[in-house]
Tab-separated table of C-alpha atoms and ligand atoms in Angstrom:
chain	number	residue	atom	x	y	z
R	20	MET	CA	103.688	130.622	93.994
R	21	SER	CA	105.225	129.693	90.647
R	22	GLU	CA	103.035	127.705	88.204
R	23	ASP	CA	105.520	124.826	87.925
R	24	VAL	CA	105.655	124.292	91.710
R	25	LEU	CA	103.186	121.859	93.323
R	26	ILE	CA	104.238	122.261	96.975
R	27	GLU	CA	105.792	125.390	98.434
R	28	ALA	CA	106.802	125.374	102.122
R	29	ARG	CA	107.888	128.611	103.770
R	30	ASP	CA	109.359	128.805	107.270
R	31	LEU	CA	107.617	125.484	107.995
R	32	SER	CA	108.070	124.331	111.599
R	33	VAL	CA	106.577	121.430	113.545
R	34	HIS	CA	107.118	121.524	117.319
R	35	TYR	CA	105.715	119.058	119.838
R	36	PRO	CA	105.325	120.316	123.424
R	37	LEU	CA	106.631	117.984	126.133
R	38	ARG	CA	105.328	117.504	129.627
R	39	GLY	CA	107.449	118.750	132.510
R	40	GLY	CA	109.838	121.708	132.747
R	41	SER	CA	109.770	124.351	135.448
R	42	MET	CA	106.562	126.172	136.396
R	43	PHE	CA	107.959	129.562	135.434
R	44	GLY	CA	110.386	128.810	132.615
R	45	PRO	CA	109.546	127.947	129.019
R	46	LYS	CA	107.976	124.514	128.426
R	47	PRO	CA	110.288	122.021	126.709
R	48	VAL	CA	109.472	121.309	123.066
R	49	VAL	CA	110.687	118.856	120.455
R	50	LYS	CA	111.621	120.870	117.375
R	51	ALA	CA	111.071	118.069	114.872
R	52	VAL	CA	111.045	120.400	111.857
R	53	GLU	CA	112.407	123.949	111.950
R	54	SER	CA	112.088	126.803	109.431
R	55	ILE	CA	112.002	124.726	106.241
R	56	ASN	CA	111.812	126.506	102.876
R	57	LEU	CA	111.192	124.026	100.085
R	58	ASP	CA	109.734	123.929	96.569
R	59	ILE	CA	108.673	120.621	95.006
R	60	GLY	CA	108.186	121.017	91.258
R	61	LYS	CA	105.234	119.459	89.415
R	62	GLY	CA	106.091	116.007	88.086
R	63	ASN	CA	109.265	115.859	90.196
R	64	PHE	CA	110.586	112.755	91.952
R	65	PHE	CA	111.936	114.605	94.969
R	66	GLY	CA	114.164	112.754	97.431
R	67	LEU	CA	114.450	113.591	101.132
R	68	VAL	CA	117.375	111.957	102.934
R	69	GLY	CA	118.995	111.968	106.357
R	70	GLU	CA	119.633	109.702	109.328
R	71	SER	CA	116.765	108.535	111.470
R	72	GLY	CA	115.790	111.342	113.850
R	73	SER	CA	116.470	114.021	111.210
R	74	GLY	CA	112.765	114.941	110.857
R	75	LYS	CA	112.113	113.502	107.372
R	76	THR	CA	108.941	111.630	108.295
R	77	THR	CA	107.527	114.594	110.247
R	78	LEU	CA	108.155	116.899	107.282
R	79	GLY	CA	106.418	114.401	104.956
R	80	LYS	CA	103.456	114.220	107.340
R	81	ALA	CA	103.236	118.022	107.618
R	82	LEU	CA	103.049	118.258	103.808
R	83	LEU	CA	100.131	115.802	103.939
R	84	GLN	CA	98.411	117.750	106.735
R	85	ALA	CA	98.978	114.761	109.022
R	86	ALA	CA	101.285	116.550	111.499
R	87	PRO	CA	100.379	119.855	113.193
R	88	ILE	CA	102.103	122.841	111.583
R	89	THR	CA	103.355	125.127	114.361
R	90	ARG	CA	104.576	127.993	112.177
R	91	GLY	CA	104.887	128.893	108.519
R	92	THR	CA	102.856	128.113	105.414
R	93	VAL	CA	102.509	125.294	102.884
R	94	GLY	CA	101.053	126.165	99.497
R	95	TYR	CA	99.614	123.541	97.137
R	96	ASN	CA	98.742	124.289	93.509
R	97	ASP	CA	98.051	121.527	90.970
R	98	GLY	CA	96.508	123.845	88.377
R	99	GLU	CA	92.954	122.800	89.286
R	100	VAL	CA	92.930	123.723	92.956
R	101	LYS	CA	95.094	125.911	95.177
R	102	PHE	CA	95.340	125.623	98.963
R	103	ASP	CA	97.271	127.016	101.872
R	104	LEU	CA	97.444	123.897	104.066
R	105	THR	CA	97.421	126.035	107.196
R	106	GLN	CA	94.027	127.531	106.243
R	107	LEU	CA	92.041	124.506	105.049
R	108	THR	CA	88.293	124.353	105.589
R	109	PRO	CA	86.845	120.850	106.248
R	110	ALA	CA	85.752	120.733	102.555
R	111	ASP	CA	89.263	121.720	101.398
R	112	LEU	CA	90.785	119.041	103.622
R	113	LYS	CA	88.510	116.409	102.097
R	114	GLU	CA	89.573	117.528	98.616
R	115	TYR	CA	93.250	117.567	99.625
R	116	ARG	CA	93.013	113.986	100.944
R	117	LYS	CA	92.063	112.846	97.405
R	118	ARG	CA	94.980	114.711	95.885
R	119	ALA	CA	97.723	113.846	98.387
R	120	GLN	CA	98.416	110.270	99.466
R	121	LEU	CA	100.938	108.256	101.464
R	122	ILE	CA	102.610	104.934	100.657
R	123	PHE	CA	103.499	103.298	103.954
R	124	GLN	CA	106.861	101.865	104.889
R	125	ASP	CA	105.804	98.439	106.102
R	126	PRO	CA	103.701	96.449	103.623
R	127	TYR	CA	103.073	93.795	106.301
R	128	ALA	CA	101.487	96.170	108.838
R	129	ALA	CA	99.720	98.482	106.351
R	130	LEU	CA	97.199	95.970	104.952
R	131	SER	CA	94.256	94.642	106.939
R	132	PRO	CA	94.498	90.819	107.101
R	133	ARG	CA	90.673	90.567	107.160
R	134	MET	CA	90.070	92.336	103.842
R	135	THR	CA	90.522	91.000	100.324
R	136	VAL	CA	92.957	92.792	98.031
R	137	ARG	CA	89.988	94.148	96.049
R	138	ASP	CA	88.422	95.653	99.188
R	139	ILE	CA	91.746	97.091	100.398
R	140	ILE	CA	92.301	98.912	97.118
R	141	ALA	CA	88.627	99.974	96.834
R	142	GLU	CA	88.405	101.374	100.385
R	143	PRO	CA	89.671	104.936	99.615
R	144	LEU	CA	87.180	105.213	96.723
R	145	GLU	CA	84.317	104.228	99.004
R	146	VAL	CA	85.408	106.347	101.992
R	147	MET	CA	85.908	109.439	99.813
R	148	GLY	CA	82.766	108.772	97.737
R	149	LEU	CA	84.695	108.881	94.457
R	150	THR	CA	82.618	106.299	92.607
R	151	SER	CA	78.859	105.939	92.294
R	152	SER	CA	78.424	102.177	91.749
R	153	ARG	CA	80.129	98.887	92.545
R	154	ASP	CA	80.850	98.372	88.840
R	155	GLU	CA	82.609	101.726	88.631
R	156	THR	CA	84.629	100.916	91.780
R	157	ASP	CA	85.615	97.518	90.366
R	158	ALA	CA	86.684	99.085	87.090
R	159	ARG	CA	88.907	101.610	88.930
R	160	VAL	CA	90.375	98.846	91.117
R	161	ARG	CA	91.176	96.676	88.068
R	162	GLU	CA	92.702	99.634	86.210
R	163	ILE	CA	95.108	100.535	89.036
R	164	ALA	CA	95.859	96.875	89.862
R	165	GLU	CA	97.002	96.332	86.280
R	166	LYS	CA	99.154	99.467	86.390
R	167	CYS	CA	100.773	98.093	89.563
R	168	ARG	CA	101.357	94.733	87.836
R	169	LEU	CA	99.014	92.802	90.114
R	170	ASN	CA	97.382	89.674	88.784
R	171	LEU	CA	93.616	90.334	88.586
R	172	GLU	CA	92.972	86.783	89.804
R	173	HIS	CA	94.624	87.819	93.076
R	174	LEU	CA	92.067	90.528	93.886
R	175	ARG	CA	89.896	87.945	95.673
R	176	ARG	CA	92.717	86.773	97.947
R	177	PHE	CA	93.832	88.039	101.363
R	178	PRO	CA	97.177	89.833	101.955
R	179	HIS	CA	98.811	86.953	103.875
R	180	ALA	CA	98.996	85.015	100.587
R	181	PHE	CA	101.507	87.487	99.139
R	182	SER	CA	105.239	88.207	99.336
R	183	GLY	CA	106.609	91.554	100.612
R	184	GLY	CA	107.055	92.918	97.067
R	185	GLN	CA	103.492	91.982	96.072
R	186	ARG	CA	102.103	93.493	99.265
R	187	GLN	CA	103.943	96.725	98.575
R	188	ARG	CA	102.391	96.784	95.078
R	189	ILE	CA	98.959	96.427	96.759
R	190	SER	CA	99.838	99.381	99.063
R	191	ILE	CA	100.895	101.428	96.035
R	192	ALA	CA	97.643	100.579	94.211
R	193	ARG	CA	95.647	101.628	97.279
R	194	ALA	CA	97.503	104.969	97.493
R	195	LEU	CA	97.028	105.706	93.781
R	196	VAL	CA	93.445	104.567	93.240
R	197	SER	CA	92.050	108.024	94.116
R	198	ARG	CA	94.244	109.483	91.300
R	199	PRO	CA	96.272	111.774	93.554
R	200	GLN	CA	98.668	114.436	92.282
R	201	PHE	CA	101.106	114.283	95.195
R	202	VAL	CA	102.409	111.084	96.798
R	203	VAL	CA	104.651	110.765	99.835
R	204	ALA	CA	106.551	107.456	99.857
R	205	ASP	CA	108.112	107.050	103.299
R	206	GLU	CA	110.917	104.452	103.286
R	207	SER	CA	108.690	102.486	100.914
R	208	VAL	CA	111.288	99.906	99.942
R	209	ALA	CA	113.237	99.752	103.220
R	210	ALA	CA	111.380	96.673	104.495
R	211	LEU	CA	111.906	94.720	101.257
R	212	ASP	CA	114.686	92.352	100.226
R	213	VAL	CA	117.311	94.050	98.077
R	214	SER	CA	116.360	91.849	95.103
R	215	ILE	CA	112.742	93.138	95.278
R	216	GLN	CA	113.642	96.789	95.951
R	217	ALA	CA	114.749	97.530	92.372
R	218	ASP	CA	111.532	96.019	91.033
R	219	VAL	CA	109.323	98.236	93.255
R	220	LEU	CA	111.459	101.340	92.576
R	221	ASN	CA	111.191	100.831	88.821
R	222	LEU	CA	107.433	100.398	89.175
R	223	LEU	CA	107.136	103.668	91.168
R	224	LYS	CA	109.169	105.563	88.563
R	225	GLU	CA	107.163	104.107	85.685
R	226	ILE	CA	103.818	104.963	87.310
R	227	GLN	CA	105.036	108.438	88.267
R	228	GLN	CA	105.956	109.186	84.654
R	229	GLU	CA	102.835	107.609	83.180
R	230	MET	CA	100.436	109.397	85.557
R	231	GLY	CA	102.483	112.642	85.766
R	232	LEU	CA	102.635	112.423	89.563
R	233	THR	CA	104.797	114.365	91.971
R	234	PHE	CA	106.589	112.214	94.536
R	235	LEU	CA	108.288	113.007	97.806
R	236	PHE	CA	110.495	109.970	98.323
R	237	ILE	CA	111.791	109.721	101.905
R	238	SER	CA	114.779	107.451	102.477
R	239	HIS	CA	117.881	107.013	104.601
R	240	ASP	CA	119.532	105.223	101.669
R	241	LEU	CA	121.326	107.541	99.238
R	242	SER	CA	122.016	104.807	96.705
R	243	VAL	CA	118.248	104.263	96.341
R	244	VAL	CA	117.671	108.021	96.009
R	245	ALA	CA	120.398	108.299	93.346
R	246	HIS	CA	118.614	105.624	91.334
R	247	ILE	CA	115.186	107.233	91.255
R	248	CYS	CA	115.073	110.942	92.222
R	249	ASP	CA	115.419	114.094	90.095
R	250	HIS	CA	116.169	116.402	93.002
R	251	VAL	CA	117.408	115.717	96.546
R	252	ALA	CA	117.180	117.536	99.883
R	253	VAL	CA	119.349	116.512	102.838
R	254	MET	CA	117.929	116.977	106.353
R	255	TYR	CA	119.744	117.162	109.667
R	256	LEU	CA	118.059	117.743	113.004
R	257	GLY	CA	114.886	119.212	111.496
R	258	ARG	CA	116.661	121.543	109.021
R	259	LEU	CA	117.499	121.326	105.342
R	260	VAL	CA	121.280	121.502	105.033
R	261	GLU	CA	121.638	120.959	101.274
R	262	THR	CA	119.392	120.650	98.220
R	263	ALA	CA	120.339	120.147	94.567
R	264	PRO	CA	119.448	118.282	91.383
R	265	THR	CA	120.459	114.649	92.032
R	266	ARG	CA	123.412	114.489	89.619
R	267	GLU	CA	124.820	117.753	90.926
R	268	LEU	CA	124.484	116.665	94.562
R	269	PHE	CA	126.236	113.347	93.957
R	270	ALA	CA	128.978	114.908	91.786
R	271	ASN	CA	129.649	118.007	93.911
R	272	PRO	CA	128.355	117.620	97.481
R	273	ARG	CA	129.032	120.789	99.467
R	274	HIS	CA	127.911	120.134	103.039
R	275	PRO	CA	130.202	118.038	105.307
R	276	TYR	CA	127.151	115.994	106.407
R	277	THR	CA	126.176	115.170	102.811
R	278	LYS	CA	129.797	114.239	102.052
R	279	ALA	CA	129.861	111.874	105.044
R	280	LEU	CA	126.554	110.251	103.987
R	281	LEU	CA	127.796	109.813	100.413
R	282	SER	CA	131.142	108.413	101.430
R	283	ALA	CA	129.362	105.746	103.498
R	284	ILE	CA	127.738	104.257	100.350
R	285	PRO	CA	129.536	100.947	99.720
R	286	SER	CA	131.701	101.090	96.582
R	287	LEU	CA	132.797	98.269	94.299
R	288	ASP	CA	135.977	100.213	93.427
R	289	PRO	CA	138.816	98.836	95.635
R	290	ASP	CA	140.535	102.286	95.495
R	291	ASP	CA	137.509	103.858	97.218
R	292	ARG	CA	137.453	101.429	100.114
R	293	GLY	CA	138.737	102.858	103.350
R	294	LYS	CA	138.040	106.436	102.154
R	295	ALA	CA	134.656	106.602	103.925
R	296	GLN	CA	134.360	109.624	106.240
R	297	LYS	CA	132.880	108.043	109.321
R	298	LEU	CA	130.172	110.049	111.037
R	299	GLU	CA	131.233	110.201	114.672
R	300	GLY	CA	128.652	110.280	117.461
R	301	GLU	CA	124.879	110.353	117.397
R	302	ILE	CA	122.464	112.912	116.035
R	303	PRO	CA	121.700	115.258	119.019
R	304	SER	CA	118.316	115.210	120.746
R	305	PRO	CA	115.770	117.552	119.118
R	306	THR	CA	114.776	118.698	122.634
R	307	ASN	CA	118.283	119.893	123.427
R	308	GLN	CA	119.789	121.174	120.222
R	309	PRO	CA	123.331	122.542	119.922
R	310	THR	CA	123.859	126.279	119.412
R	311	GLY	CA	124.936	127.638	116.026
R	312	CYS	CA	125.290	125.042	113.273
R	313	LYS	CA	123.333	121.978	114.411
R	314	PHE	CA	125.970	119.701	112.839
R	315	HIS	CA	128.878	121.281	114.729
R	316	THR	CA	129.080	118.555	117.401
R	317	ARG	CA	129.990	115.994	114.693
R	318	CYS	CA	131.696	118.131	112.062
R	319	PRO	CA	135.479	117.726	111.613
R	320	TYR	CA	135.701	121.308	110.237
R	321	VAL	CA	133.970	123.095	113.147
R	322	THR	CA	135.178	126.592	114.173
R	323	ASP	CA	134.030	128.992	116.900
R	324	HIS	CA	131.950	130.817	114.287
R	325	CYS	CA	130.073	127.542	113.584
R	326	ARG	CA	129.328	127.061	117.297
R	327	GLN	CA	127.907	130.580	117.609
R	328	GLU	CA	125.987	131.301	114.413
R	329	GLU	CA	123.584	129.032	112.574
R	330	PRO	CA	124.271	129.044	108.813
R	331	ILE	CA	121.309	129.697	106.534
R	332	LEU	CA	120.594	127.919	103.259
R	333	GLN	CA	122.433	129.884	100.544
R	334	HIS	CA	120.770	129.901	97.130
R	335	SER	CA	122.548	129.701	93.790
R	336	SER	CA	121.418	130.013	90.181
R	337	THR	CA	122.136	126.282	89.565
R	338	GLY	CA	119.518	125.283	92.163
R	339	HIS	CA	122.237	123.973	94.491
R	340	GLU	CA	121.658	125.281	98.041
R	341	VAL	CA	123.793	124.664	101.109
R	342	ALA	CA	123.799	125.762	104.765
R	343	CYS	CA	127.454	125.783	105.858
R	344	HIS	CA	129.734	128.722	106.741
R	345	ARG	CA	132.761	127.059	105.205
R	346	TRP	CA	131.512	125.178	102.138
R	347	GLU	CA	133.437	127.281	99.558
R	348	GLU	CA	136.695	127.029	101.466
R	349	LEU	CA	136.199	123.260	101.911
R	350	MET	CA	135.611	122.773	98.160
R	351	THR	CA	138.995	124.338	97.309
R	352	PRO	CA	141.512	121.550	96.699
O	4	SF4	FE1	130.761	122.106	109.806
O	4	SF4	FE2	130.833	124.692	110.405
O	4	SF4	FE3	129.853	123.920	108.073
O	4	SF4	FE4	128.507	123.410	110.331
O	4	SF4	S1	128.964	125.441	109.458
O	4	SF4	S2	128.846	122.017	108.661
O	4	SF4	S3	130.180	123.005	111.758
O	4	SF4	S4	131.972	123.691	108.779
C-alpha cells in the first residue's frame, strides 16, 4: 500500500442474503457493492456520486467497518497505524473507531433531544475514554466547537433551539472531537436549505485543510461535489464506472452515465438548456442485475457486446479510469 494512500479497497464486495429462493438453487442476494478497487489519498476530499440505489452509502459504511464485507480487503494506513479492516481484532476496531468517523445526513434525527450540545459533542470522548478529566473533556469540546463556528454560550442549550445549519455544525463537531483521520460525510448537506449548504460546505473544506483530514463525501448532487472535492468516483449499481480528478471528470467525462448525470445539472447558460441527456428508466434492482454492462438497460449506445460482457475499469496515467467498452469511440467528435 503506497504511503500517500489512506484507504485502499481491493475487490471489495458487500452482499446481503435474502430470505426465500428455492430449496436447491442458490439463495438470492443483494449485491449492494461489487468488486470495488479504490484508493483514497491522504488529505484528499474524495467525492462519491450516483443515483440513490447505486451503493454509495453501503460502500461508505464498509470503509467504516459498519457494513459486513463479503469479499476483498480494505487497507488503512495513516502513518501511525496500519490495519486490514477485514482482520481487525477488538482492540484494533476500538482504535479504528477513533480514527474513522461519520457525519450523518439528517441533523434533526442525529442529535438526541435530551442532551445538551456540550454533552452531545463530549459523548465520543467519554465512550472511547479519550480524556481523563471533565476539565480536559470541556477543553476539547470548546476547541472543536470554536473550529465549527459554534457559539460557546450555546453549549448549554438543547438541539431543538437550533436551525438545520447549526445542528449540522454540532454533528460535525461531534464527529471531529475524537480527532479522526478519515471522515465519511454521507449526504451531509442534502437536508439543508440551499442558502445554508454553501456555508456548511465551506466549513467542511476549511476544517479538512486545517486538520489535514481525509474525507469521503457521498452525494447525489454533482454541483456540490464539483464545489468541494479533489477527486470523484461515479457509482452505478454497486460498481465504480468512472473515477478522475474533479476538473478532469467535469471537463472530459467518458462514461455515458457520468455524461447523463452532468448534463442534468441546471445551467444558467440559455444555449445549454434543452441539451440535457435524460436518463431513461430506473436503476435496476440489485437482486436481479442485468448481464454484461450493468448500465446497458439505460444506455443509448448499447451494443450486443455490452449486453454480454461486463467492462472493467481501465486505468490511465492521468488517473482517469472508466468502465465502458465504447468510451474512446464515443469521445471522437
Ligand atoms: Fe453503454 Fe456499452 Fe458503455 Fe455500457 S459498455 S456504458 S452499455 S456503451
